[in-house]
Amino acid sequence: MATAIITGASQGIGACIAVRLAKDGYNIAINHFPSDSDLANAENVAQQCRDLGVEAELFPANVADYAQCENMTKAVKERFGTIDALVNNAGITKDGLMVRMPEEQYDAVIAVNQKSVFHMLKLVGAVMMRQRHGRIVSLASVAGLYGNPGQINYAASKAAIIGMTKTAAKELGARNVTVNAVAPGFIKTPMTDALTEEQRSHMLELVAMKRYAQPEEVASVVSFLCSDDASYVTGQTIEISGGLMI
């Protein structure tokens, strides 16, 4: 049975992706930040996956740290034998206006959102090259395509993922490894629920479909990119935004 590793899979979009790939028949390696709160959430996600008839195990690691990523990749390979899909989902925000943003605030977002993708592309990419098969999907964002005031660090990290995706696709393609990205727009989350009605209305004015996406709609596109149906799709960034900015 094929195995998928999803970073930052204890909640939100990452959790939805884990459950969806479990429905698709993947054994699931759930990465989560090593904290008690993330552990409880990750255990819940793992049980949802097991209820679908697959194996699921937790792999705590701070993906901003290369050594922890290396240890995690080895552990997943030893536990499941193969790593057939990688979903780079882990990410944080630390918003603020550019002229007021401390360097450490910028660096923290780059470390988690961008360097973690490099770590996992390098480590899991090597496994997939030896296997001569694999699917890699990274979570970019519309902020990486269009920019967003107050998010220069986040937008930079997500724009970098798009460039990294194209480069990795060229380097790994001859070994039957596809590398793609998805760029979600406004997703229904507790964060968007906390916005005022005026704020929500203003945001949705930019969206052709006049609604937020559900996390499951992002997971469905990731599922496609991890499937055999997407065997000739690589180096692409698929916008999941309901027609934002068209």
Coordinates of C-alpha atoms in Angstrom, one line a residue:
M1 CA 0.0 0.0 0.0
A2 CA 1.2 3.5 -0.8
T3 CA 2.2 5.9 1.9
A4 CA 1.8 9.7 2.1
I5 CA 3.4 12.1 4.5
I6 CA 1.7 15.4 5.2
T7 CA 3.5 18.1 7.1
G8 CA 1.5 20.2 9.6
A9 CA -1.4 17.7 9.4
S10 CA -2.8 18.1 13.0
Q11 CA -5.5 20.6 12.0
G12 CA -7.0 22.7 9.2
I13 CA -6.2 22.1 5.6
G14 CA -3.5 19.6 6.5
A15 CA -5.9 17.4 8.5
C16 CA -8.4 17.5 5.7
I17 CA -5.7 16.4 3.2
A18 CA -4.6 13.5 5.5
V19 CA -8.2 12.2 5.8
R20 CA -8.8 12.6 2.0
L21 CA -5.6 10.7 1.1
A22 CA -6.6 8.0 3.6
K23 CA -9.9 7.7 1.7
D24 CA -7.8 7.3 -1.4
G25 CA -6.1 4.3 0.1
Y26 CA -2.8 5.8 1.3
N27 CA -1.3 4.9 4.6
I28 CA -0.7 8.2 6.4
A29 CA 2.3 9.7 8.1
I30 CA 1.1 12.6 10.1
N31 CA 3.7 15.3 10.9
H32 CA 2.9 17.7 13.6
F33 CA 4.8 20.3 15.7
P34 CA 6.1 18.6 18.9
S35 CA 3.7 20.2 21.4
D36 CA 1.0 18.7 23.6
S37 CA -1.8 20.7 21.9
D38 CA -0.7 19.5 18.5
L39 CA -0.3 16.0 19.7
A40 CA -3.9 15.7 20.8
N41 CA -5.2 17.1 17.5
A42 CA -2.8 14.8 15.5
E43 CA -4.0 11.8 17.4
N44 CA -7.6 12.6 16.4
V45 CA -6.6 13.0 12.7
A46 CA -4.8 9.6 12.9
Q47 CA -7.8 7.9 14.3
Q48 CA -10.0 9.3 11.5
C49 CA -7.6 7.9 9.0
R50 CA -7.5 4.5 10.7
D51 CA -11.3 4.4 10.7
L52 CA -11.0 4.4 6.9
G53 CA -9.1 1.2 6.9
V54 CA -5.5 2.4 6.5
E55 CA -2.5 2.7 8.8
A56 CA -1.7 6.1 10.3
E57 CA 1.1 7.1 12.6
L58 CA 2.3 10.4 14.1
F59 CA 5.8 11.8 13.4
P60 CA 6.4 14.9 15.5
A61 CA 9.0 17.3 14.1
N62 CA 9.7 21.0 13.7
V63 CA 10.0 21.0 9.9
A64 CA 12.0 24.3 10.0
D65 CA 14.9 22.2 11.4
Y66 CA 16.7 20.1 8.8
A67 CA 17.9 17.5 11.3
Q68 CA 14.4 16.8 12.5
C69 CA 13.2 16.5 8.9
E70 CA 16.0 14.1 8.2
N71 CA 15.1 11.9 11.2
M72 CA 11.4 12.0 10.4
T73 CA 12.0 11.0 6.7
K74 CA 14.1 8.0 7.8
A75 CA 11.5 7.0 10.4
V76 CA 8.6 7.1 7.9
K77 CA 10.7 5.1 5.4
E78 CA 11.5 2.5 8.0
R79 CA 7.9 2.3 9.3
F80 CA 6.1 2.1 5.9
G81 CA 8.8 1.0 3.4
T82 CA 8.0 3.6 0.8
I83 CA 7.1 7.3 0.6
D84 CA 4.9 7.7 -2.4
A85 CA 3.4 11.1 -1.8
L86 CA 4.6 14.2 0.1
V87 CA 2.3 17.1 0.9
N88 CA 4.2 20.2 2.1
N89 CA 1.5 21.9 4.1
A90 CA 3.1 23.2 7.3
G91 CA 2.9 27.0 7.5
I92 CA 2.6 30.0 9.8
T93 CA 1.7 33.7 9.6
K94 CA 3.3 36.6 11.5
D95 CA 1.7 39.6 9.8
G96 CA 2.8 43.2 10.0
L97 CA 3.5 46.2 7.8
M98 CA 6.8 45.9 6.0
V99 CA 8.4 49.1 7.4
R100 CA 7.6 48.0 10.9
M101 CA 8.5 44.3 10.6
P102 CA 11.4 43.1 12.7
E103 CA 13.9 40.8 10.9
E104 CA 13.2 37.9 13.3
Q105 CA 9.5 38.1 12.4
Y106 CA 10.4 37.8 8.7
D107 CA 12.9 35.0 9.3
A108 CA 10.5 32.9 11.4
V109 CA 7.9 32.7 8.5
I110 CA 10.6 32.0 5.9
A111 CA 12.0 29.2 8.1
V112 CA 8.7 27.4 8.5
N113 CA 7.0 28.1 5.2
Q114 CA 9.9 28.1 2.8
K115 CA 12.9 26.3 4.2
S116 CA 10.8 23.4 5.4
V117 CA 9.7 22.8 1.8
F118 CA 13.4 22.7 0.7
H119 CA 14.2 20.3 3.5
M120 CA 11.4 17.9 2.5
L121 CA 11.9 18.3 -1.2
K122 CA 15.6 17.4 -0.8
L123 CA 15.1 14.4 1.6
V124 CA 11.9 12.9 0.2
G125 CA 12.9 13.7 -3.3
A126 CA 16.0 11.5 -2.9
V127 CA 13.8 8.6 -1.6
M128 CA 11.4 9.0 -4.6
M129 CA 14.3 9.2 -7.1
R130 CA 15.5 5.8 -5.9
Q131 CA 12.0 4.4 -6.1
R132 CA 11.5 6.0 -9.5
H133 CA 8.0 7.1 -8.5
G134 CA 6.4 9.8 -6.4
R135 CA 4.0 12.7 -6.1
I136 CA 4.9 15.9 -4.3
V137 CA 2.4 18.7 -3.7
S138 CA 3.2 21.9 -1.8
L139 CA 0.8 24.5 -0.4
A140 CA 1.5 27.9 -1.9
S141 CA -1.1 30.7 -1.7
V142 CA -2.7 33.4 -3.7
A143 CA -0.6 35.8 -1.6
G144 CA 2.4 34.3 -3.5
L145 CA 0.8 35.2 -6.8
Y146 CA -0.7 38.6 -6.1
G147 CA 1.0 39.8 -2.9
N148 CA -1.0 41.0 0.2
P149 CA -0.5 44.1 2.3
G150 CA 0.8 43.2 5.8
Q151 CA 2.2 39.8 4.6
I152 CA 5.5 40.5 2.9
N153 CA 7.1 37.6 4.8
Y154 CA 4.2 35.2 4.0
A155 CA 3.9 36.3 0.4
A156 CA 7.7 35.9 -0.1
S157 CA 7.6 32.4 1.3
K158 CA 4.7 31.3 -0.9
A159 CA 6.1 32.9 -4.0
A160 CA 9.3 31.0 -3.4
I161 CA 7.4 27.7 -3.2
I162 CA 6.1 28.3 -6.7
G163 CA 9.6 28.7 -8.1
M164 CA 10.9 25.8 -6.0
T165 CA 8.1 23.6 -7.5
K166 CA 9.1 24.4 -11.1
T167 CA 12.8 23.7 -10.3
A168 CA 12.1 20.4 -8.5
A169 CA 9.8 19.3 -11.2
K170 CA 12.6 19.7 -13.8
E171 CA 15.1 17.9 -11.6
L172 CA 12.9 15.0 -10.6
G173 CA 10.7 14.5 -13.7
A174 CA 13.0 11.9 -15.4
R175 CA 12.6 9.7 -12.4
N176 CA 8.8 9.7 -12.7
V177 CA 8.3 12.1 -9.8
T178 CA 5.8 14.9 -10.3
V179 CA 6.0 18.1 -8.3
N180 CA 3.1 20.5 -8.2
A181 CA 1.7 23.3 -6.0
V182 CA -1.7 24.5 -5.1
A183 CA -2.5 28.2 -4.3
P184 CA -5.6 28.4 -2.1
G185 CA -7.5 31.7 -1.8
F186 CA -10.0 32.5 0.9
I187 CA -10.7 29.3 2.9
K188 CA -13.4 29.0 5.6
T189 CA -11.4 28.7 8.8
P190 CA -11.8 30.0 12.4
M191 CA -9.8 32.9 11.3
T192 CA -12.2 34.0 8.6
D193 CA -15.2 33.3 11.0
A194 CA -13.7 35.9 13.3
L195 CA -13.9 38.6 10.7
T196 CA -16.7 41.2 10.7
E197 CA -19.4 41.0 8.2
E198 CA -18.0 44.2 6.5
Q199 CA -14.6 42.6 6.2
R200 CA -16.0 39.4 4.8
S201 CA -18.1 41.3 2.3
H202 CA -15.1 43.3 1.1
M203 CA -13.0 40.1 0.6
L204 CA -15.7 38.3 -1.3
E205 CA -16.2 41.2 -3.7
L206 CA -12.9 40.0 -5.3
V207 CA -14.1 36.4 -5.7
A208 CA -16.2 35.4 -8.7
M209 CA -18.0 32.6 -6.9
K210 CA -18.9 34.9 -3.9
R211 CA -18.1 32.4 -1.2
Y212 CA -15.2 31.0 0.7
A213 CA -13.7 27.6 -0.1
Q214 CA -14.0 24.7 2.3
P215 CA -10.8 23.0 3.3
E216 CA -12.1 19.8 1.7
E217 CA -12.1 21.5 -1.7
V218 CA -8.3 22.1 -1.4
A219 CA -7.9 18.5 -0.3
S220 CA -9.7 17.3 -3.4
V221 CA -7.3 19.1 -5.7
V222 CA -4.3 17.7 -3.8
S223 CA -5.9 14.2 -4.1
F224 CA -6.0 14.6 -7.8
L225 CA -2.4 15.7 -8.0
C226 CA -1.4 12.6 -5.9
S227 CA -3.4 10.2 -8.1
D228 CA -2.5 8.3 -11.3
D229 CA -4.9 10.6 -13.2
A230 CA -2.3 13.4 -12.8
S231 CA 0.7 11.3 -14.0
Y232 CA 1.6 13.8 -16.7
V233 CA 1.0 17.0 -14.7
T234 CA 4.1 18.5 -13.2
G235 CA 5.6 21.9 -12.4
Q236 CA 2.2 23.5 -12.1
T237 CA 0.5 25.8 -9.6
I238 CA -3.2 25.3 -9.4
E239 CA -5.1 28.3 -8.0
I240 CA -8.0 27.3 -5.8
S241 CA -9.6 30.7 -5.3
G242 CA -13.1 30.7 -6.8
G243 CA -12.0 33.1 -9.5
L244 CA -10.1 35.6 -7.3
M245 CA -8.7 38.5 -9.2
I246 CA -9.9 37.3 -12.7

